[in-house]
Amino acid sequence: MENLKKISFVLIFVFAFIKVEAQTNKIDVSKSVINWVGKKITGQHEGTIKLKDGYLIFKNNKVVGGDFNANMKSLSNTDQTGKSKLKLEGHLKSDDFFGIDNYNTANLVFKTIGDKGNNIYAVTADLTIKGVTNPVKFDLIVKGNTATAALKIDRTKYDIKYGSGSYFDDLGDKTIYDEFELNVDLVF
């Protein structure tokens, strides 16, 4: 009986030191970027959005959490130059689209994470744009100190209906598709 008590004490002592703490890895916002693509009947536009801040949480070398804020004031168009570029950026930042005067950040918070193996995670997160929150699903791929994800977002779920054929008739070739793409490259 005395030996059993000693073994129990030793096991409790060992497990107390084995306890694994979660590690929060802050995103390097100077090296991380969100690339966007918006499509319309007559073509597409693309650009970037910078991250304001963010982090990934790891436990036992596995992703267990994440929270990110995008700086919507940094939204830029990369497929045009001059007046066309400035005009599109101004329109995207207006209340017709992202309304950055009132909503200068967008937020993504991981809610559930499934490990698919090979450092690929199935993530369900809450995405907030213009004060409206909806769930989104995507795969997160982690390699070394980088992570990537590709998302398709239905802008109309965030009260961005300008030029949407789902809400307006007779737009013809002025129709802008409801979904836009985000390709996220994170460095931490």
CSV table of N, CA, C and O in Angstrom, one decimal, residues 57-65 110-124 138-143:
chain,number,residue,atom,x,y,z
A,57,ILE,N,-3.2,30.5,-31.9
A,57,ILE,CA,-2.9,29.9,-30.7
A,57,ILE,C,-2.6,28.4,-31.0
A,57,ILE,O,-3.4,27.7,-31.7
A,58,PHE,N,-1.5,27.9,-30.5
A,58,PHE,CA,-1.1,26.5,-30.7
A,58,PHE,C,-1.0,25.8,-29.3
A,58,PHE,O,-0.7,26.4,-28.3
A,59,LYS,N,-1.3,24.5,-29.3
A,59,LYS,CA,-1.1,23.7,-28.1
A,59,LYS,C,-0.7,22.3,-28.7
A,59,LYS,O,-1.3,21.8,-29.6
A,60,ASN,N,0.4,21.8,-28.1
A,60,ASN,CA,1.0,20.6,-28.6
A,60,ASN,C,1.3,20.7,-30.1
A,60,ASN,O,1.0,19.7,-30.9
A,61,ASN,N,1.7,21.8,-30.6
A,61,ASN,CA,2.1,22.1,-32.0
A,61,ASN,C,0.9,22.0,-32.9
A,61,ASN,O,1.0,21.8,-34.1
A,62,LYS,N,-0.3,22.1,-32.4
A,62,LYS,CA,-1.6,22.1,-33.2
A,62,LYS,C,-2.3,23.4,-33.0
A,62,LYS,O,-2.4,24.0,-31.9
A,63,VAL,N,-2.9,23.9,-34.1
A,63,VAL,CA,-3.7,25.2,-34.0
A,63,VAL,C,-5.0,24.9,-33.2
A,63,VAL,O,-5.7,24.0,-33.4
A,64,VAL,N,-5.2,25.7,-32.1
A,64,VAL,CA,-6.4,25.6,-31.3
A,64,VAL,C,-7.2,26.9,-31.2
A,64,VAL,O,-8.3,26.9,-30.6
A,65,GLY,N,-6.7,28.0,-31.9
A,65,GLY,CA,-7.4,29.2,-31.8
A,65,GLY,C,-6.8,30.3,-32.7
A,65,GLY,O,-5.7,30.1,-33.2
A,110,PHE,N,-11.7,32.4,-34.7
A,110,PHE,CA,-11.9,31.0,-34.8
A,110,PHE,C,-12.9,30.5,-33.7
A,110,PHE,O,-12.8,30.8,-32.6
A,111,LYS,N,-13.8,29.6,-34.1
A,111,LYS,CA,-14.8,29.0,-33.2
A,111,LYS,C,-14.5,27.5,-33.0
A,111,LYS,O,-14.5,27.1,-31.9
A,112,THR,N,-14.4,26.8,-34.1
A,112,THR,CA,-14.1,25.4,-34.0
A,112,THR,C,-13.0,25.0,-35.0
A,112,THR,O,-12.9,25.7,-36.1
A,113,ILE,N,-12.1,24.1,-34.6
A,113,ILE,CA,-11.0,23.7,-35.4
A,113,ILE,C,-10.9,22.2,-35.5
A,113,ILE,O,-10.8,21.6,-34.4
A,114,GLY,N,-10.9,21.6,-36.7
A,114,GLY,CA,-10.7,20.2,-36.8
A,114,GLY,C,-9.4,19.9,-37.5
A,114,GLY,O,-9.0,20.5,-38.5
A,115,ASP,N,-8.7,19.0,-36.9
A,115,ASP,CA,-7.3,18.6,-37.4
A,115,ASP,C,-7.5,17.6,-38.6
A,115,ASP,O,-8.0,16.5,-38.3
A,116,LYS,N,-7.2,18.0,-39.8
A,116,LYS,CA,-7.3,17.1,-41.0
A,116,LYS,C,-6.0,16.4,-41.2
A,116,LYS,O,-6.0,15.6,-42.2
A,117,GLY,N,-5.0,16.6,-40.4
A,117,GLY,CA,-3.7,16.0,-40.6
A,117,GLY,C,-2.8,16.8,-41.6
A,117,GLY,O,-3.3,17.7,-42.3
A,118,ASN,N,-1.5,16.5,-41.5
A,118,ASN,CA,-0.5,17.2,-42.4
A,118,ASN,C,-0.6,18.7,-42.2
A,118,ASN,O,-0.4,19.5,-43.2
A,119,ASN,N,-0.9,19.2,-41.0
A,119,ASN,CA,-0.9,20.6,-40.7
A,119,ASN,C,-2.0,21.4,-41.5
A,119,ASN,O,-1.9,22.6,-41.8
A,120,ILE,N,-3.1,20.7,-41.8
A,120,ILE,CA,-4.3,21.3,-42.4
A,120,ILE,C,-5.4,21.2,-41.4
A,120,ILE,O,-5.7,20.2,-40.8
A,121,TYR,N,-6.1,22.3,-41.2
A,121,TYR,CA,-7.2,22.4,-40.2
A,121,TYR,C,-8.4,22.9,-40.9
A,121,TYR,O,-8.4,23.9,-41.7
A,122,ALA,N,-9.6,22.3,-40.5
A,122,ALA,CA,-10.9,22.7,-41.0
A,122,ALA,C,-11.4,23.7,-39.9
A,122,ALA,O,-11.6,23.3,-38.8
A,123,VAL,N,-11.5,25.0,-40.3
A,123,VAL,CA,-11.9,26.0,-39.4
A,123,VAL,C,-13.3,26.5,-39.6
A,123,VAL,O,-13.6,26.8,-40.8
A,124,THR,N,-14.0,26.7,-38.6
A,124,THR,CA,-15.3,27.5,-38.6
A,124,THR,C,-15.0,28.7,-37.8
A,124,THR,O,-14.5,28.6,-36.6
A,138,PHE,N,-13.4,27.3,-43.7
A,138,PHE,CA,-12.3,27.3,-44.6
A,138,PHE,C,-11.2,26.4,-44.1
A,138,PHE,O,-11.2,26.0,-42.9
A,139,ASP,N,-10.2,26.0,-44.9
A,139,ASP,CA,-9.1,25.2,-44.5
A,139,ASP,C,-7.9,26.1,-44.2
A,139,ASP,O,-7.7,27.1,-45.0
A,140,LEU,N,-7.2,25.9,-43.1
A,140,LEU,CA,-6.0,26.7,-42.8
A,140,LEU,C,-4.9,25.7,-42.9
A,140,LEU,O,-4.9,24.6,-42.4
A,141,ILE,N,-3.8,26.1,-43.7
A,141,ILE,CA,-2.7,25.3,-43.9
A,141,ILE,C,-1.5,26.0,-43.3
A,141,ILE,O,-1.1,27.1,-43.6
A,142,VAL,N,-0.8,25.2,-42.3
A,142,VAL,CA,0.3,25.8,-41.6
A,142,VAL,C,1.6,25.1,-42.0
A,142,VAL,O,1.6,23.9,-42.1
A,143,LYS,N,2.6,25.9,-42.3
A,143,LYS,CA,3.9,25.4,-42.7
A,143,LYS,C,4.9,26.3,-42.0
A,143,LYS,O,5.0,27.5,-42.4
